[in-house]
Structure formats: C-alpha cells, structure tokens
Amino acid sequence: MTADNPTGPLGGHLDDDDYPAYTMGRAAEMLGTTQGFLRAIGEARLITPLRSAGGHRRYSRYQLRIAARARELVDQGTPIEAACRIIILEDQLEEAQRLNAEYRRAADTPGPDPAA
C-alpha cells in the first residue's frame, strides 16, 4: 500500500473530513443525541447527509462538527430552527470576512507599473 495508491475499506479516505463515513446511529451516538435531532437539522438544511446505495443517511466528520455546534445551542435553550439559522449566518459571515481579507490583500499588493 502506497500513498499514491491507497487500499483498504476506506480507499484512502481516512483523513478526508468530507467522506461520509458515519451512519445515522453512529453519528447520533458520537454526538450524544438522537437520530431525530439529526433528521431535524437535516430538515432545517443545516447539513445534508449523503445517502448510501441503500438510501441510508451517512455523515462526514465535517457534518458532525456542525451538528455538534447546533447541539450546543439547543442545549443552551435555543430552538433548533434558530440554532440552525445562527450557524448558517455565522458561516456566511466567516466566508464574507475571508473574502474581504483576500480583496484587501490584493488591493495592497502593488501591481505592474503602467508607465513602465
């Protein structure tokens, strides 16, 4: 087995945060929540689990981190729909700030001298 040609049951996805490796039952167990909670945040479009060939929901580590954020808010008394909306807005703000910083860096970088 080499890094260029990984083999095994995960086919080289061991370090892939987006690989849908966890069943709904396992994801709920890892988060200490119910499968209904995972269905609810899916219905609120916070996360969209991939489906196995048999139609079962599969979750990635990235999706589990988002679900854990939602669970923290819900545990603090925030309604689930509001928690999902808060997380979506936080992520949009973070992305906008990242883009803004990129544009500022690009504006601060001197370009070619048009008079030369």
CSV table of N, CA and C in Angstrom, one decimal, residues 33 37 67-80 82-84 86-87 90:
chain,number,residue,atom,x,y,z
A,33,THR,N,-26.8,12.5,21.1
A,33,THR,CA,-28.1,13.0,20.8
A,33,THR,C,-28.9,11.9,20.1
A,37,PHE,N,-32.9,14.3,16.2
A,37,PHE,CA,-32.1,15.6,16.2
A,37,PHE,C,-31.4,15.7,14.8
A,67,ALA,N,-23.1,19.7,13.4
A,67,ALA,CA,-24.2,19.1,14.2
A,67,ALA,C,-23.9,19.4,15.7
A,68,ALA,N,-22.6,19.2,16.1
A,68,ALA,CA,-22.2,19.4,17.5
A,68,ALA,C,-22.4,20.9,17.9
A,69,ARG,N,-22.1,21.8,16.9
A,69,ARG,CA,-22.4,23.2,17.2
A,69,ARG,C,-23.9,23.5,17.4
A,70,ALA,N,-24.7,22.9,16.6
A,70,ALA,CA,-26.2,23.0,16.7
A,70,ALA,C,-26.6,22.5,18.1
A,71,ARG,N,-26.1,21.3,18.4
A,71,ARG,CA,-26.5,20.7,19.7
A,71,ARG,C,-26.1,21.6,20.9
A,72,GLU,N,-25.0,22.2,20.9
A,72,GLU,CA,-24.6,23.2,21.9
A,72,GLU,C,-25.6,24.3,22.1
A,73,LEU,N,-26.0,24.9,21.0
A,73,LEU,CA,-27.0,25.9,21.0
A,73,LEU,C,-28.3,25.4,21.6
A,74,VAL,N,-28.8,24.3,21.1
A,74,VAL,CA,-30.0,23.7,21.5
A,74,VAL,C,-30.0,23.4,23.0
A,75,ASP,N,-28.8,22.9,23.5
A,75,ASP,CA,-28.7,22.6,24.9
A,75,ASP,C,-28.8,23.8,25.8
A,76,GLN,N,-28.4,25.0,25.2
A,76,GLN,CA,-28.5,26.2,25.9
A,76,GLN,C,-29.9,26.9,25.8
A,77,GLY,N,-30.8,26.2,25.2
A,77,GLY,CA,-32.2,26.6,25.1
A,77,GLY,C,-32.7,27.3,23.8
A,78,THR,N,-31.8,27.3,22.8
A,78,THR,CA,-32.1,27.9,21.5
A,78,THR,C,-33.0,26.9,20.8
A,79,PRO,N,-34.1,27.3,20.2
A,79,PRO,CA,-34.9,26.4,19.4
A,79,PRO,C,-34.1,25.9,18.2
A,80,ILE,N,-34.3,24.7,17.8
A,80,ILE,CA,-33.5,24.0,16.8
A,80,ILE,C,-33.4,24.8,15.5
A,82,ALA,N,-33.8,28.0,15.1
A,82,ALA,CA,-33.0,29.2,15.3
A,82,ALA,C,-31.5,28.9,15.4
A,83,ALA,N,-31.2,27.8,16.0
A,83,ALA,CA,-29.8,27.3,16.1
A,83,ALA,C,-29.2,27.1,14.7
A,84,CYS,N,-30.0,26.4,13.9
A,84,CYS,CA,-29.5,26.2,12.5
A,84,CYS,C,-29.3,27.5,11.8
A,86,ILE,N,-28.6,30.4,13.0
A,86,ILE,CA,-27.5,31.1,13.6
A,86,ILE,C,-26.2,30.5,13.0
A,87,ILE,N,-26.1,29.2,12.9
A,87,ILE,CA,-24.9,28.6,12.4
A,87,ILE,C,-24.7,28.9,11.0
A,90,GLU,N,-23.5,32.5,10.8
A,90,GLU,CA,-22.1,32.6,11.3
A,90,GLU,C,-21.1,32.1,10.2
